[in-house]
C-alpha positions as YAML, in Angstrom:
chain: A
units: angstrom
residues:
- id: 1
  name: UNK
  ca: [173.54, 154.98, 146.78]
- id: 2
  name: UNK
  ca: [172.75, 155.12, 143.30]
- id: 3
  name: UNK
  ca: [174.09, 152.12, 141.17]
- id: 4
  name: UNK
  ca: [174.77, 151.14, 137.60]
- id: 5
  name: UNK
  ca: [176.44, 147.94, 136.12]
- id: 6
  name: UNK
  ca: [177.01, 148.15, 132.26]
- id: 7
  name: UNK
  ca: [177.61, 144.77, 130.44]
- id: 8
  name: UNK
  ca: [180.63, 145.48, 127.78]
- id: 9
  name: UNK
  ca: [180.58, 142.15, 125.68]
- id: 10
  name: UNK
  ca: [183.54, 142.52, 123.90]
- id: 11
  name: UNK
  ca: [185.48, 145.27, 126.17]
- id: 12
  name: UNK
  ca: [188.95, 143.92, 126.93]
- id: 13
  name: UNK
  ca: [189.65, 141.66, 130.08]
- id: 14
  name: UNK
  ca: [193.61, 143.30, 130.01]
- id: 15
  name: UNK
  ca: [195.41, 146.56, 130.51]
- id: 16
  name: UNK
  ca: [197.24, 145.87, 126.49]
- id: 17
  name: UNK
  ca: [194.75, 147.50, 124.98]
- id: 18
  name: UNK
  ca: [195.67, 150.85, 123.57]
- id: 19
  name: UNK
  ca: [194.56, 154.35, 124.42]
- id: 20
  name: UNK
  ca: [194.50, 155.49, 121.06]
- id: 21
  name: UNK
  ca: [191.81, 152.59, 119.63]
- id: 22
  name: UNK
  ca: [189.28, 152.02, 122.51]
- id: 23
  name: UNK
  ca: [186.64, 151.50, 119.81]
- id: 24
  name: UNK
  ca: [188.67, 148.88, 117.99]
- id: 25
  name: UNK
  ca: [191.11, 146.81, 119.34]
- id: 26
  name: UNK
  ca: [190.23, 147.44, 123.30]
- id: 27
  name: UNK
  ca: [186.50, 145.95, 122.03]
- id: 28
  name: UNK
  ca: [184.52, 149.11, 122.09]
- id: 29
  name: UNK
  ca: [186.16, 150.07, 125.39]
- id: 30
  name: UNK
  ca: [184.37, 153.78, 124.28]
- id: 31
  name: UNK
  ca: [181.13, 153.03, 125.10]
- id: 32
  name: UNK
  ca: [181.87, 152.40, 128.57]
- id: 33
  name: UNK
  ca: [183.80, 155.46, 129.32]
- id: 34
  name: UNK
  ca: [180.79, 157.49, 128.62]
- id: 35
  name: UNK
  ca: [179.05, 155.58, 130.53]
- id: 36
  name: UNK
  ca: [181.26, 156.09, 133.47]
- id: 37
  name: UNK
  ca: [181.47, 160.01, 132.60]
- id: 38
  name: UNK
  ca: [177.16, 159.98, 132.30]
- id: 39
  name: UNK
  ca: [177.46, 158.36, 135.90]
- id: 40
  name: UNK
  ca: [179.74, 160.60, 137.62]
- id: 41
  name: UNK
  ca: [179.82, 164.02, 136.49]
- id: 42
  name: UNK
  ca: [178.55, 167.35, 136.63]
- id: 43
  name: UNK
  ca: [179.15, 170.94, 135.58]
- id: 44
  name: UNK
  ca: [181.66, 171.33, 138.07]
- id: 45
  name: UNK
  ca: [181.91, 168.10, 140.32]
- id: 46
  name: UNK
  ca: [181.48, 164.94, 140.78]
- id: 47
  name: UNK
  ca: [178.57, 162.63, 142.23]
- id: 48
  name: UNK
  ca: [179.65, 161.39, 145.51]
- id: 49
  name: UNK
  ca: [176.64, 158.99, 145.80]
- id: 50
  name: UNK
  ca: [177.62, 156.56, 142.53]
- id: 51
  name: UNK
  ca: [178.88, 153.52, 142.19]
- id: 52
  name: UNK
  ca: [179.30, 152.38, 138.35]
- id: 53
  name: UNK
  ca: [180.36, 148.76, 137.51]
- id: 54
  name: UNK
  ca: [181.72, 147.46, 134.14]
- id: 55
  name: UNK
  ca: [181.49, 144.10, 133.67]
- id: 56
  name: UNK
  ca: [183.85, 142.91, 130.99]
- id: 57
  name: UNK
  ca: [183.25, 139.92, 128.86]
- id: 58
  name: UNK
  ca: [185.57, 140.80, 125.99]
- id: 59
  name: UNK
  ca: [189.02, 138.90, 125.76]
- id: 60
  name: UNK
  ca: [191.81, 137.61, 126.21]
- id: 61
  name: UNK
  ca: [190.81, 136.70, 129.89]
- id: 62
  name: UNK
  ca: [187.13, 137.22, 130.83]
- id: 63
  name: UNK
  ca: [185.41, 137.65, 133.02]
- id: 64
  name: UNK
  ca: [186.00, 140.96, 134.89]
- id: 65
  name: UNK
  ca: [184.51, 143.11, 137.00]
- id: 66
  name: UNK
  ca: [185.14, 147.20, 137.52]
- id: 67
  name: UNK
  ca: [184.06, 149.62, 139.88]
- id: 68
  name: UNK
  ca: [184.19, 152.93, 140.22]
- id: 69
  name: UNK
  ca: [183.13, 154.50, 143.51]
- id: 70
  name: UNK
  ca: [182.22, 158.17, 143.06]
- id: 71
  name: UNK
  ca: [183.28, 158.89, 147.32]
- id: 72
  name: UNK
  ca: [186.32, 157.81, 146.69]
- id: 73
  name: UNK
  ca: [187.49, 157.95, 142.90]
- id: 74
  name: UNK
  ca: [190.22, 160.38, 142.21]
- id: 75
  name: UNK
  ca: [192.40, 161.29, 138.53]
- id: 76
  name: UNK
  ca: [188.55, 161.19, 136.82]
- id: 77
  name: UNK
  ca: [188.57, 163.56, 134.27]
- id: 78
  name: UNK
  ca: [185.16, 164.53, 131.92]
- id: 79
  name: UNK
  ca: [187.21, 162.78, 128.56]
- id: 80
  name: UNK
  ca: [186.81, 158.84, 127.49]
- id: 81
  name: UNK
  ca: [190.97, 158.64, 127.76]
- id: 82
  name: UNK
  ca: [191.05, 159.50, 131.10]
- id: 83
  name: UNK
  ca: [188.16, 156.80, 131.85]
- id: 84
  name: UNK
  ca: [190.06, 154.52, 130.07]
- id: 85
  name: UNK
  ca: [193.20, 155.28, 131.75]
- id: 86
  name: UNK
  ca: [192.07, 154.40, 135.48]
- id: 87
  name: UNK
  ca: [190.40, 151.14, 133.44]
- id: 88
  name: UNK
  ca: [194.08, 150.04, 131.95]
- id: 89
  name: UNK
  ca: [195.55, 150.44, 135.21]
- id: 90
  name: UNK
  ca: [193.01, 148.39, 136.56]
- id: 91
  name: UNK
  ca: [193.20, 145.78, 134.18]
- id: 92
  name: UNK
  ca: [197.01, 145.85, 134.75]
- id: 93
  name: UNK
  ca: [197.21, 144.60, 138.09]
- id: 94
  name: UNK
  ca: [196.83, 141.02, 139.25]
- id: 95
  name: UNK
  ca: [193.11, 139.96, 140.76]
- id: 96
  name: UNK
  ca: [191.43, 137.53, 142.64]
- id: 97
  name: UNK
  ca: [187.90, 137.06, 143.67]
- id: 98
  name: UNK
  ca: [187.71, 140.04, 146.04]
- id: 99
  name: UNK
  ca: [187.95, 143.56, 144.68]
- id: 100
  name: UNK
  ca: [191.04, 145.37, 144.98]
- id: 101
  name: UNK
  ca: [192.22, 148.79, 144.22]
- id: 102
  name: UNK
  ca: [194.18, 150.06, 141.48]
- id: 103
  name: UNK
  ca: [194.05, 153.82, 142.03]
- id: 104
  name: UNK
  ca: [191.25, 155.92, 144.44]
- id: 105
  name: UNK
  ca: [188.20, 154.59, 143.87]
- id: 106
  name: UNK
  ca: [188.66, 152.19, 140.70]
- id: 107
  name: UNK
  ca: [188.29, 148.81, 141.63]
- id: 108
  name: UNK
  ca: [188.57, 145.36, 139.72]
- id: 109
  name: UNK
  ca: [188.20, 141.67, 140.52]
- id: 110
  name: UNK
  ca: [187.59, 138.22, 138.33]
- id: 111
  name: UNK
  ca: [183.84, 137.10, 138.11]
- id: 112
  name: UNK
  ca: [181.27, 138.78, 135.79]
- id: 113
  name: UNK
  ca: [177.08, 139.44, 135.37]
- id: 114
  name: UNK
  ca: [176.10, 136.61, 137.75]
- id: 115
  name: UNK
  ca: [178.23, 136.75, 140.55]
- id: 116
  name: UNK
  ca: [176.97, 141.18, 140.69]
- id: 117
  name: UNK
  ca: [173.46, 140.08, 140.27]
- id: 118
  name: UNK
  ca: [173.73, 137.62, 143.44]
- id: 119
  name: UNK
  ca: [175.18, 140.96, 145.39]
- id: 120
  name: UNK
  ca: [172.94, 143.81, 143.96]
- id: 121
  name: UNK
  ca: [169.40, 144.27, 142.96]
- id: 122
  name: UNK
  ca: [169.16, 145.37, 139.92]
- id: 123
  name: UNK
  ca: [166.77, 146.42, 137.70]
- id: 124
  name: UNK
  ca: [167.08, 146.71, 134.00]
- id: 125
  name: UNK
  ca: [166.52, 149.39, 131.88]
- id: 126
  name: UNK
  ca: [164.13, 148.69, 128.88]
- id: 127
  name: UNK
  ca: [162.38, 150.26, 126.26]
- id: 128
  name: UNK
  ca: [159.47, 148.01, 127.50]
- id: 129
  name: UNK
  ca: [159.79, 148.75, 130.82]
- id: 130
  name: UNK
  ca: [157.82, 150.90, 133.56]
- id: 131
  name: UNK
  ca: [158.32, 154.79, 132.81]
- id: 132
  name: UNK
  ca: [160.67, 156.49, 134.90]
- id: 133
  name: UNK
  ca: [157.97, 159.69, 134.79]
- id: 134
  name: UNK
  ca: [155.10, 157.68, 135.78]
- id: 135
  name: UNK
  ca: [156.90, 155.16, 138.08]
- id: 136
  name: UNK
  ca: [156.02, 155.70, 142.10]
- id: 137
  name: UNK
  ca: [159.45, 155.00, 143.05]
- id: 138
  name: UNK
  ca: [163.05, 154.30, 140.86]
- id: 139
  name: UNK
  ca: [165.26, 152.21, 141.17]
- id: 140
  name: UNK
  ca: [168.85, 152.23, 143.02]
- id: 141
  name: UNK
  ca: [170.46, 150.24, 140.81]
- id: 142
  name: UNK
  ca: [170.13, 150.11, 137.03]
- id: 143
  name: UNK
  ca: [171.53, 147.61, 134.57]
- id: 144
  name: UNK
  ca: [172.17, 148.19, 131.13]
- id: 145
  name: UNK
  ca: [173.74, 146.66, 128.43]
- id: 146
  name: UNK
  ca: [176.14, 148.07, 126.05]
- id: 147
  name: UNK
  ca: [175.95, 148.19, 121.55]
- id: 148
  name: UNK
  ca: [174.88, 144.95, 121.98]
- id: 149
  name: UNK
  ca: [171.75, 143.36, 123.19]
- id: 150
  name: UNK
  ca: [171.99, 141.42, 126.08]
- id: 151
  name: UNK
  ca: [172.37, 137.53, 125.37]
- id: 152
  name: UNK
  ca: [170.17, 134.66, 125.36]
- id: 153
  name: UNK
  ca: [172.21, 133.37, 128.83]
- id: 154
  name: UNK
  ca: [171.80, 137.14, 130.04]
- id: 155
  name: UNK
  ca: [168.18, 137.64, 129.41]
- id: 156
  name: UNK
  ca: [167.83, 134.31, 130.87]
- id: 157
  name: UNK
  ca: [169.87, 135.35, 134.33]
- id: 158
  name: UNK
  ca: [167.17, 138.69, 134.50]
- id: 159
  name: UNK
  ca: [164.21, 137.02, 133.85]
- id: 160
  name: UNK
  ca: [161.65, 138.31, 135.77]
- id: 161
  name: UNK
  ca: [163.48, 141.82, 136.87]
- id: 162
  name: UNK
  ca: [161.59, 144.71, 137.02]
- id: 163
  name: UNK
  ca: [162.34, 147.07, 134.18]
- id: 164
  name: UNK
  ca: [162.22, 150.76, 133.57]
- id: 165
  name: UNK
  ca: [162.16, 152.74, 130.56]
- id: 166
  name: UNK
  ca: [163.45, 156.37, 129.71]
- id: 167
  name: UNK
  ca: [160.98, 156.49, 127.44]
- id: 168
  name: UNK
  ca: [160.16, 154.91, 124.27]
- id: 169
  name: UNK
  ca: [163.09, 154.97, 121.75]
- id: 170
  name: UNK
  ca: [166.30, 152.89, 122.10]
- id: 171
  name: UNK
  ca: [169.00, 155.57, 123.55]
- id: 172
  name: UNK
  ca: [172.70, 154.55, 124.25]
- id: 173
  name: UNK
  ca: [173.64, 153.11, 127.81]
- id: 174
  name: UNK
  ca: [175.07, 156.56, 128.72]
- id: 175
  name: UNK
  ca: [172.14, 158.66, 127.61]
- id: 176
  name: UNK
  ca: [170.04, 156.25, 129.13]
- id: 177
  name: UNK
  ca: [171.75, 156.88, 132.36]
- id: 178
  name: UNK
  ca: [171.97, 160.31, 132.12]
- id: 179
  name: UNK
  ca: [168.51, 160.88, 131.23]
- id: 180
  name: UNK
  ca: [167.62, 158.36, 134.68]
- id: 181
  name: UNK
  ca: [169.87, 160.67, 136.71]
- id: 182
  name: UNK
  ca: [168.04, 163.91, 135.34]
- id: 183
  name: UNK
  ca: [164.63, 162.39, 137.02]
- id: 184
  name: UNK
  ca: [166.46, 160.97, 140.23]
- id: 185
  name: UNK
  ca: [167.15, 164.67, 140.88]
- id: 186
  name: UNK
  ca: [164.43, 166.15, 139.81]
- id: 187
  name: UNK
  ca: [162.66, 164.56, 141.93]
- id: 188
  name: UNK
  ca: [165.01, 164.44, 144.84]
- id: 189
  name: UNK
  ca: [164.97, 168.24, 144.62]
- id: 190
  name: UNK
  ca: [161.26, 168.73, 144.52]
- id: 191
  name: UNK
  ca: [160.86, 169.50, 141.44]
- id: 192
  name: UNK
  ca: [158.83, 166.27, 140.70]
- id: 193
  name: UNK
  ca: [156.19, 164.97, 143.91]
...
């Protein structure tokens, strides 16, 4: 299972954000539909083996976790609306400390960055990381953040990760991930020994 978690520091914590502003008022809601598009799709399908988190940090009611679960997910569509959509409805239902399910395969739940890094291990994608051509073996689960850096408390929570670079010039989170799934496959197909 391949794994991303995308930190959204301002991305709203509630479904009242509107569909027609995700840059503005929904706290640059944008960036992490194209993240969750670079994780999932293809030319004509969808990758099964792909989990994608979202942890938002933004207000009025952080923090909150998504999840989208590529086996099950269903209503996806290859536009940021339709991302945003299934993340609305998700941020419209009521949530404890367990996921629960808001529509196939879109999950949400309270708790943010530390309570996922206790579950998963992650590595973090950095310019000054290990190159994802050169490296022996990538990882399964990749964290990035979003426009913004990660904090001071952030960088102090993945202290001491490994980190992996797509090369050598800052890209944004979804190119980033899309360029990491282009070697995953390339070398899962052969292509790459």
């Amino acid at each position: 299972m391949k794994r991303f978690a995308v930190v959204g520091h301002l991305a709203a914590t509630s479904g009242a954000f509107s569909l027609n502003d995700l840059a503005g008022s929904a706290g640059r809601m944008d960036v992490l539909c194209r993240c969750i598009n670079s994780s999932f799709f293809l030319s004509h399908d969808l990758r099964r083996d792909v989990e994608c988190y979202l942890v938002l940090c933004g207000e009025p009611d952080p923090e909150k976790t998504i999840l989208f679960r590529g086996s099950e997910v269903r209503y996806l569509s290859p536009d940021e609306r339709s991302s945003a959509a299934l993340i609305k409805k998700a941020l419209s239902i009521p949530c404890g400390d367990e996921f629960r399910e808001s529509t196939p395969g879109v999950f949400v739940r309270r708790g943010g960055l530390s309570r996922l890094l206790a579950e998963i291990p992650f590595a973090v994608l950095d310019e000054a990381g290990e190159d994802v051509r050169t490296a022996q073996a990538l990882p399964e689960a990749c964290l990035l953040s979003d426009h913004h850096n990660f904090t001071a408390g952030e960088q102090a929570m993945i202290e001491g990760y490994p980190r992996y670079s797509v090369g050598p010039r800052s890209l944004h989170a979804d190119h980033a991930i899309t360029v990491l799934l282009n070697e995953m496959d390339r070398r899962e197909s052969g292509w790459i020994s």
